[in-house]
Amino acid sequence: MAGAQLRGVPEECPNCGSPHLEPQQGENTAEPGVLWERPRCGDCGWTGRPILLLDLEDGQPIITREGEKTHEHGIMTVPLRTIVKPGDLPIEPLKKTETGPPEPVVYFAYGSNMSTARLRKRTPSCKPLGIATLPGYELRFHKRSADKSGKCNAFASGNGNSVIGVLFSLDPTERAKLDEAEGVGSGYEHAMVTVINDKGHRRKVLTYLATPDYIDDSLKPYGWYKDFVLVGGREHGLPPEYIAEYIQSVEAIEDPNRARDQKQRGTLGGLGR
C-alpha cells in the first residue's frame, strides 16, 4: 500500500471501498499513438482519471512533474507501474494495446435475488459485493406477479424507512437475461438509485422497481417466495431486526400450483434451508 500512496493512487476504491485496484491501459481513439493508464477497481469497475504513460511511436515514457486533484481523489500524473530513471533501458512500444474487459454492472437486489444461488441461475457471473441501504424506500410484497401473488418492491415511501439489500457485480452481457427474468415491461422497470454500501460510501446502482399499475397492496407472497427472500437476507447478514420486521412478519399464502410449489421448495432445500 505504501507504493500506492507514493504514486498518488488511493489505498482503496473511492466508490466501493475495495483495496483491489489495478492498472488498466489503453489508447484514446481521439489521440492515437499515445498509451494511457488509469486505476481500476477489480470489484465494482470504478476507474480513475487516465494519465499519459507512453508515446507508442518512439517508445519514450511521458512523465509530468505536477499532480492534480479531482473531486474524487488526488492522483499524480506519473505511471502506475514504472518510472524510467537515467541509465534504464528504453521501453519497447507495445505491439497490442490492452483495453480490458467491459465494466461490470452493479446491481442492488432486495428480494428473492438476494439469494446468490438463485441469482446465479439467471446471471452466472454474479459476485456479491456486500450489503447496502436504499434510504427513503420501504420493502413491500405488493407487486402483482403473473402467478397472481405479491412479489417484492422497493416502494418510494418518502419517509425515514430504508430498504436493505445486497450489491452484486455481473457481466454486462448478462443484463438482458436479468431483465427477462425480472419481467421488464411487465411490472418492473429499470431504475438507477443511490445506495449506501457497508463502508458508508454512496454509489449509483441498477435495480428494478414496480410500475404503479402493477402495485396492489392486497396481495400476499407465496410461502416459497417469501422463504427465498429470507434465505438471501440471512445468507448475506442483513440485520436481524430488519429481517424480522420487513420479511419474517409478512403473511404468506400457499401456492395453489402444487407442481410449482414443490419445484421451488426443492430448490430451497438445495440451498440448505
Tab-separated table of C-alpha atoms in Angstrom:
chain	number	residue	atom	x	y	z
A	1	MET	CA	0.000	0.000	0.000
A	2	ALA	CA	2.925	2.341	0.647
A	3	GLY	CA	3.859	2.259	-3.037
A	4	ALA	CA	0.314	3.140	-3.979
A	5	GLN	CA	0.419	6.157	-1.684
A	6	LEU	CA	3.689	7.349	-3.219
A	7	ARG	CA	2.143	7.147	-6.671
A	8	GLY	CA	-0.846	9.180	-5.542
A	9	VAL	CA	-3.276	6.295	-6.073
A	10	PRO	CA	-5.878	5.817	-3.299
A	11	GLU	CA	-5.421	2.839	-0.966
A	12	GLU	CA	-8.982	1.736	-1.639
A	13	CYS	CA	-11.632	2.328	-4.275
A	14	PRO	CA	-13.387	5.646	-3.517
A	15	ASN	CA	-16.606	4.147	-4.898
A	16	CYS	CA	-16.939	0.798	-3.063
A	17	GLY	CA	-14.009	0.763	-0.628
A	18	SER	CA	-12.313	-2.271	-2.192
A	19	PRO	CA	-8.481	-2.472	-1.946
A	20	HIS	CA	-8.302	-4.350	-5.265
A	21	LEU	CA	-7.061	-1.543	-7.523
A	22	GLU	CA	-5.170	-2.444	-10.676
A	23	PRO	CA	-3.691	-0.521	-13.611
A	24	GLN	CA	-5.658	-0.513	-16.873
A	25	GLN	CA	-4.014	0.582	-20.118
A	26	GLY	CA	-5.411	1.649	-23.466
A	27	GLU	CA	-5.341	4.123	-26.338
A	28	ASN	CA	-7.700	7.043	-26.781
A	29	THR	CA	-9.165	6.980	-30.292
A	30	ALA	CA	-9.200	10.782	-30.254
A	31	GLU	CA	-5.425	10.806	-29.703
A	32	PRO	CA	-3.893	7.686	-31.297
A	33	GLY	CA	-0.267	6.786	-30.746
A	34	VAL	CA	-0.270	7.529	-27.017
A	35	LEU	CA	-0.700	4.960	-24.258
A	36	TRP	CA	-2.827	5.933	-21.265
A	37	GLU	CA	-3.164	4.253	-17.902
A	38	ARG	CA	-5.724	4.601	-15.119
A	39	PRO	CA	-6.529	2.835	-11.830
A	40	ARG	CA	-9.454	0.408	-12.000
A	41	CYS	CA	-11.311	-1.352	-9.180
A	42	GLY	CA	-11.399	-5.103	-9.722
A	43	ASP	CA	-14.623	-5.424	-7.704
A	44	CYS	CA	-17.011	-2.665	-8.820
A	45	GLY	CA	-15.333	-1.489	-12.047
A	46	TRP	CA	-14.701	2.123	-10.909
A	47	THR	CA	-11.984	3.852	-12.923
A	48	GLY	CA	-9.917	6.916	-12.049
A	49	ARG	CA	-8.667	9.730	-14.249
A	50	PRO	CA	-6.344	8.399	-17.007
A	51	ILE	CA	-2.740	9.587	-17.253
A	52	LEU	CA	-0.327	9.708	-20.187
A	53	LEU	CA	2.104	6.822	-19.986
A	54	LEU	CA	3.965	6.162	-23.231
A	55	ASP	CA	4.446	7.528	-26.738
A	56	LEU	CA	3.850	4.392	-28.818
A	57	GLU	CA	5.707	5.721	-31.842
A	58	ASP	CA	9.117	6.333	-30.275
A	59	GLY	CA	8.745	4.235	-27.124
A	60	GLN	CA	9.546	7.132	-24.797
A	61	PRO	CA	7.764	7.438	-21.459
A	62	ILE	CA	5.663	10.510	-20.794
A	63	ILE	CA	6.168	11.864	-17.272
A	64	THR	CA	4.993	15.145	-15.837
A	65	ARG	CA	6.027	16.602	-12.513
A	66	GLU	CA	2.798	18.106	-11.294
A	67	GLY	CA	-0.091	16.224	-9.783
A	68	GLU	CA	-3.726	17.152	-9.885
A	69	LYS	CA	-6.639	16.790	-7.527
A	70	THR	CA	-10.175	15.924	-8.567
A	71	HIS	CA	-13.366	15.875	-6.512
A	72	GLU	CA	-12.904	12.111	-6.218
A	73	HIS	CA	-9.264	11.741	-5.255
A	74	GLY	CA	-5.786	13.063	-5.874
A	75	ILE	CA	-3.623	11.279	-8.428
A	76	MET	CA	-0.163	12.209	-9.666
A	77	THR	CA	0.409	12.247	-13.397
A	78	VAL	CA	3.047	9.509	-13.369
A	79	PRO	CA	2.820	5.882	-14.497
A	80	LEU	CA	1.398	3.394	-12.028
A	81	ARG	CA	3.949	0.682	-12.786
A	82	THR	CA	7.345	2.105	-13.722
A	83	ILE	CA	9.156	5.430	-13.648
A	84	VAL	CA	12.127	5.326	-16.023
A	85	LYS	CA	15.382	6.561	-14.488
A	86	PRO	CA	18.569	7.688	-16.267
A	87	GLY	CA	20.502	4.656	-17.460
A	88	ASP	CA	17.440	2.393	-17.757
A	89	LEU	CA	16.902	0.523	-20.996
A	90	PRO	CA	14.390	2.165	-23.365
A	91	ILE	CA	10.814	0.931	-23.190
A	92	GLU	CA	9.732	-1.065	-26.208
A	93	PRO	CA	6.469	0.112	-27.796
A	94	LEU	CA	3.548	-2.205	-27.118
A	95	LYS	CA	2.526	-4.285	-30.099
A	96	LYS	CA	-1.027	-4.680	-28.857
A	97	THR	CA	-2.805	-2.267	-26.554
A	98	GLU	CA	-4.660	-3.689	-23.562
A	99	THR	CA	-8.163	-2.296	-23.277
A	100	GLY	CA	-9.502	-4.552	-20.514
A	101	PRO	CA	-12.921	-6.174	-20.204
A	102	PRO	CA	-16.180	-4.175	-20.181
A	103	GLU	CA	-17.033	-2.670	-16.821
A	104	PRO	CA	-19.405	-4.867	-14.792
A	105	VAL	CA	-22.951	-3.867	-13.930
A	106	VAL	CA	-23.522	-3.269	-10.211
A	107	TYR	CA	-27.000	-4.437	-9.230
A	108	PHE	CA	-28.931	-3.880	-5.983
A	109	ALA	CA	-31.046	-6.930	-5.073
A	110	TYR	CA	-33.567	-6.616	-2.250
A	111	GLY	CA	-35.988	-9.518	-2.825
A	112	SER	CA	-35.560	-13.161	-3.802
A	113	ASN	CA	-32.471	-12.311	-5.891
A	114	MET	CA	-30.551	-11.703	-2.666
A	115	SER	CA	-30.043	-15.478	-2.741
A	116	THR	CA	-26.741	-15.838	-4.588
A	117	ALA	CA	-27.623	-19.311	-5.878
A	118	ARG	CA	-30.974	-18.090	-7.241
A	119	LEU	CA	-29.417	-15.061	-8.943
A	120	ARG	CA	-26.540	-17.144	-10.310
A	121	LYS	CA	-29.009	-19.282	-12.264
A	122	ARG	CA	-30.022	-16.106	-14.080
A	123	THR	CA	-26.630	-14.376	-14.238
A	124	PRO	CA	-23.813	-16.931	-13.762
A	125	SER	CA	-21.120	-14.240	-13.411
A	126	CYS	CA	-22.727	-12.514	-10.413
A	127	LYS	CA	-20.491	-11.810	-7.436
A	128	PRO	CA	-21.721	-10.356	-4.120
A	129	LEU	CA	-20.102	-7.067	-3.068
A	130	GLY	CA	-21.757	-6.662	0.336
A	131	ILE	CA	-24.973	-5.252	1.732
A	132	ALA	CA	-26.270	-1.748	1.015
A	133	THR	CA	-29.092	0.540	2.127
A	134	LEU	CA	-31.568	2.443	-0.049
A	135	PRO	CA	-32.879	5.401	2.018
A	136	GLY	CA	-36.403	6.740	1.564
A	137	TYR	CA	-37.836	3.425	0.360
A	138	GLU	CA	-39.734	0.625	2.094
A	139	LEU	CA	-39.851	-3.094	1.330
A	140	ARG	CA	-43.333	-4.207	0.262
A	141	PHE	CA	-44.652	-7.501	-1.141
A	142	HIS	CA	-47.241	-5.777	-3.325
A	143	LYS	CA	-46.003	-6.135	-6.911
A	144	ARG	CA	-48.549	-8.167	-8.889
A	145	SER	CA	-46.916	-11.189	-10.472
A	146	ALA	CA	-48.041	-13.312	-13.407
A	147	ASP	CA	-48.758	-16.085	-10.884
A	148	LYS	CA	-51.231	-13.749	-9.069
A	149	SER	CA	-49.101	-13.438	-5.927
A	150	GLY	CA	-47.233	-10.492	-4.431
A	151	LYS	CA	-43.545	-10.018	-5.175
A	152	CYS	CA	-41.054	-7.614	-3.603
A	153	ASN	CA	-40.872	-3.941	-4.444
A	154	ALA	CA	-38.776	-1.096	-3.070
A	155	PHE	CA	-41.567	1.425	-2.661
A	156	ALA	CA	-40.652	5.127	-2.571
A	157	SER	CA	-42.298	5.957	0.754
A	158	GLY	CA	-40.542	9.286	1.253
A	159	ASN	CA	-40.304	8.676	4.986
A	160	GLY	CA	-37.424	7.627	7.206
A	161	ASN	CA	-37.557	3.968	6.183
A	162	SER	CA	-34.875	2.200	4.163
A	163	VAL	CA	-34.631	-0.946	2.092
A	164	ILE	CA	-31.611	-3.112	2.873
A	165	GLY	CA	-30.326	-5.423	0.169
A	166	VAL	CA	-27.237	-6.876	-1.472
A	167	LEU	CA	-24.953	-5.440	-4.157
A	168	PHE	CA	-23.812	-7.778	-6.921
A	169	SER	CA	-21.468	-7.217	-9.838
A	170	LEU	CA	-22.342	-9.010	-13.053
A	171	ASP	CA	-21.173	-9.209	-16.639
A	172	PRO	CA	-22.977	-6.565	-18.746
A	173	THR	CA	-23.735	-9.200	-21.389
A	174	GLU	CA	-25.997	-10.932	-18.837
A	175	ARG	CA	-28.137	-7.901	-18.115
A	176	ALA	CA	-30.655	-8.857	-20.804
A	177	LYS	CA	-31.173	-12.217	-19.068
A	178	LEU	CA	-31.820	-10.437	-15.780
A	179	ASP	CA	-34.247	-8.044	-17.492
A	180	GLU	CA	-36.155	-11.013	-18.857
A	181	ALA	CA	-36.213	-12.826	-15.518
A	182	GLU	CA	-37.421	-9.683	-13.729
A	183	GLY	CA	-40.121	-9.029	-16.314
A	184	VAL	CA	-39.047	-5.597	-17.509
A	185	GLY	CA	-42.005	-4.088	-19.321
A	186	SER	CA	-44.426	-6.355	-17.476
A	187	GLY	CA	-44.486	-4.921	-13.983
A	188	TYR	CA	-40.889	-3.950	-13.283
A	189	GLU	CA	-38.777	-1.170	-14.759
A	190	HIS	CA	-35.100	-0.250	-14.592
A	191	ALA	CA	-34.050	2.352	-12.055
A	192	MET	CA	-30.704	3.894	-11.142
A	193	VAL	CA	-30.790	4.555	-7.413
A	194	THR	CA	-28.255	5.874	-4.910
A	195	VAL	CA	-27.460	3.395	-2.160
A	196	ILE	CA	-25.066	3.494	0.793
A	197	ASN	CA	-22.762	0.481	0.930
A	198	ASP	CA	-21.457	-1.233	4.059
A	199	LYS	CA	-18.449	1.115	4.129
A	200	GLY	CA	-20.647	4.206	4.172
A	201	HIS	CA	-19.968	5.190	0.553
A	202	ARG	CA	-22.746	6.371	-1.755
A	203	ARG	CA	-22.993	4.996	-5.268
A	204	LYS	CA	-25.488	4.799	-8.115
A	205	VAL	CA	-26.526	1.262	-8.990
A	206	LEU	CA	-29.063	-0.621	-11.066
A	207	THR	CA	-32.211	-2.021	-9.503
A	208	TYR	CA	-35.778	-2.873	-10.533
A	209	LEU	CA	-38.898	-1.115	-9.229
A	210	ALA	CA	-42.561	-1.992	-9.709
A	211	THR	CA	-44.570	0.226	-12.039
A	212	PRO	CA	-47.625	1.893	-10.422
A	213	ASP	CA	-50.133	-0.098	-12.488
A	214	TYR	CA	-48.738	-3.360	-11.062
A	215	ILE	CA	-48.948	-2.378	-7.385
A	216	ASP	CA	-51.711	-3.983	-5.315
A	217	ASP	CA	-51.456	-3.746	-1.520
A	218	SER	CA	-53.988	-6.545	-1.054
A	219	LEU	CA	-51.597	-9.152	-2.470
A	220	LYS	CA	-49.584	-11.632	-0.414
A	221	PRO	CA	-46.492	-13.631	-1.376
A	222	TYR	CA	-46.423	-17.380	-1.784
A	223	GLY	CA	-44.632	-19.158	1.033
A	224	TRP	CA	-41.773	-20.389	-1.147
A	225	TYR	CA	-41.104	-16.880	-2.480
A	226	LYS	CA	-41.002	-15.378	0.996
A	227	ASP	CA	-38.573	-18.135	2.005
A	228	PHE	CA	-36.223	-17.218	-0.862
A	229	VAL	CA	-36.136	-13.638	0.434
A	230	LEU	CA	-35.442	-14.901	3.964
A	231	VAL	CA	-32.663	-17.218	2.782
A	232	GLY	CA	-30.969	-14.439	0.809
A	233	GLY	CA	-31.202	-11.944	3.646
A	234	ARG	CA	-29.713	-14.362	6.155
A	235	GLU	CA	-27.021	-15.505	3.719
A	236	HIS	CA	-25.585	-12.001	3.490
A	237	GLY	CA	-26.093	-10.984	7.099
A	238	LEU	CA	-28.893	-8.434	6.865
A	239	PRO	CA	-29.719	-7.031	10.325
A	240	PRO	CA	-31.945	-9.494	12.246
A	241	GLU	CA	-34.338	-6.707	13.249
A	242	TYR	CA	-34.818	-5.730	9.591
A	243	ILE	CA	-35.472	-9.353	8.596
A	244	ALA	CA	-37.944	-9.766	11.462
A	245	GLU	CA	-39.914	-6.585	10.710
A	246	TYR	CA	-39.972	-6.457	6.918
A	247	ILE	CA	-39.676	-10.101	5.807
A	248	GLN	CA	-40.438	-12.623	8.522
A	249	SER	CA	-43.552	-10.815	9.769
A	250	VAL	CA	-45.157	-10.712	6.305
A	251	GLU	CA	-48.123	-13.058	5.934
A	252	ALA	CA	-47.644	-15.610	3.154
A	253	ILE	CA	-50.159	-17.840	1.390
A	254	GLU	CA	-49.945	-21.319	-0.096
A	255	ASP	CA	-49.238	-21.611	-3.802
A	256	PRO	CA	-52.260	-23.354	-5.401
A	257	ASN	CA	-49.976	-24.748	-8.112
A	258	ARG	CA	-48.623	-27.831	-6.334
A	259	ALA	CA	-46.038	-28.655	-9.010
A	260	ARG	CA	-44.573	-25.144	-8.904
A	261	ASP	CA	-44.607	-25.124	-5.115
A	262	GLN	CA	-42.728	-28.436	-4.931
A	263	LYS	CA	-40.190	-27.336	-7.542
A	264	GLN	CA	-39.403	-24.071	-5.755
A	265	ARG	CA	-39.219	-25.738	-2.355
A	266	GLY	CA	-36.903	-28.348	-3.835
A	267	THR	CA	-34.598	-25.530	-4.907
A	268	LEU	CA	-34.794	-24.048	-1.418
A	269	GLY	CA	-33.855	-27.424	0.034
A	270	GLY	CA	-30.773	-27.440	-2.167
A	271	LEU	CA	-29.740	-24.141	-0.595
A	272	GLY	CA	-29.566	-25.813	2.783
A	273	ARG	CA	-32.748	-24.342	4.200
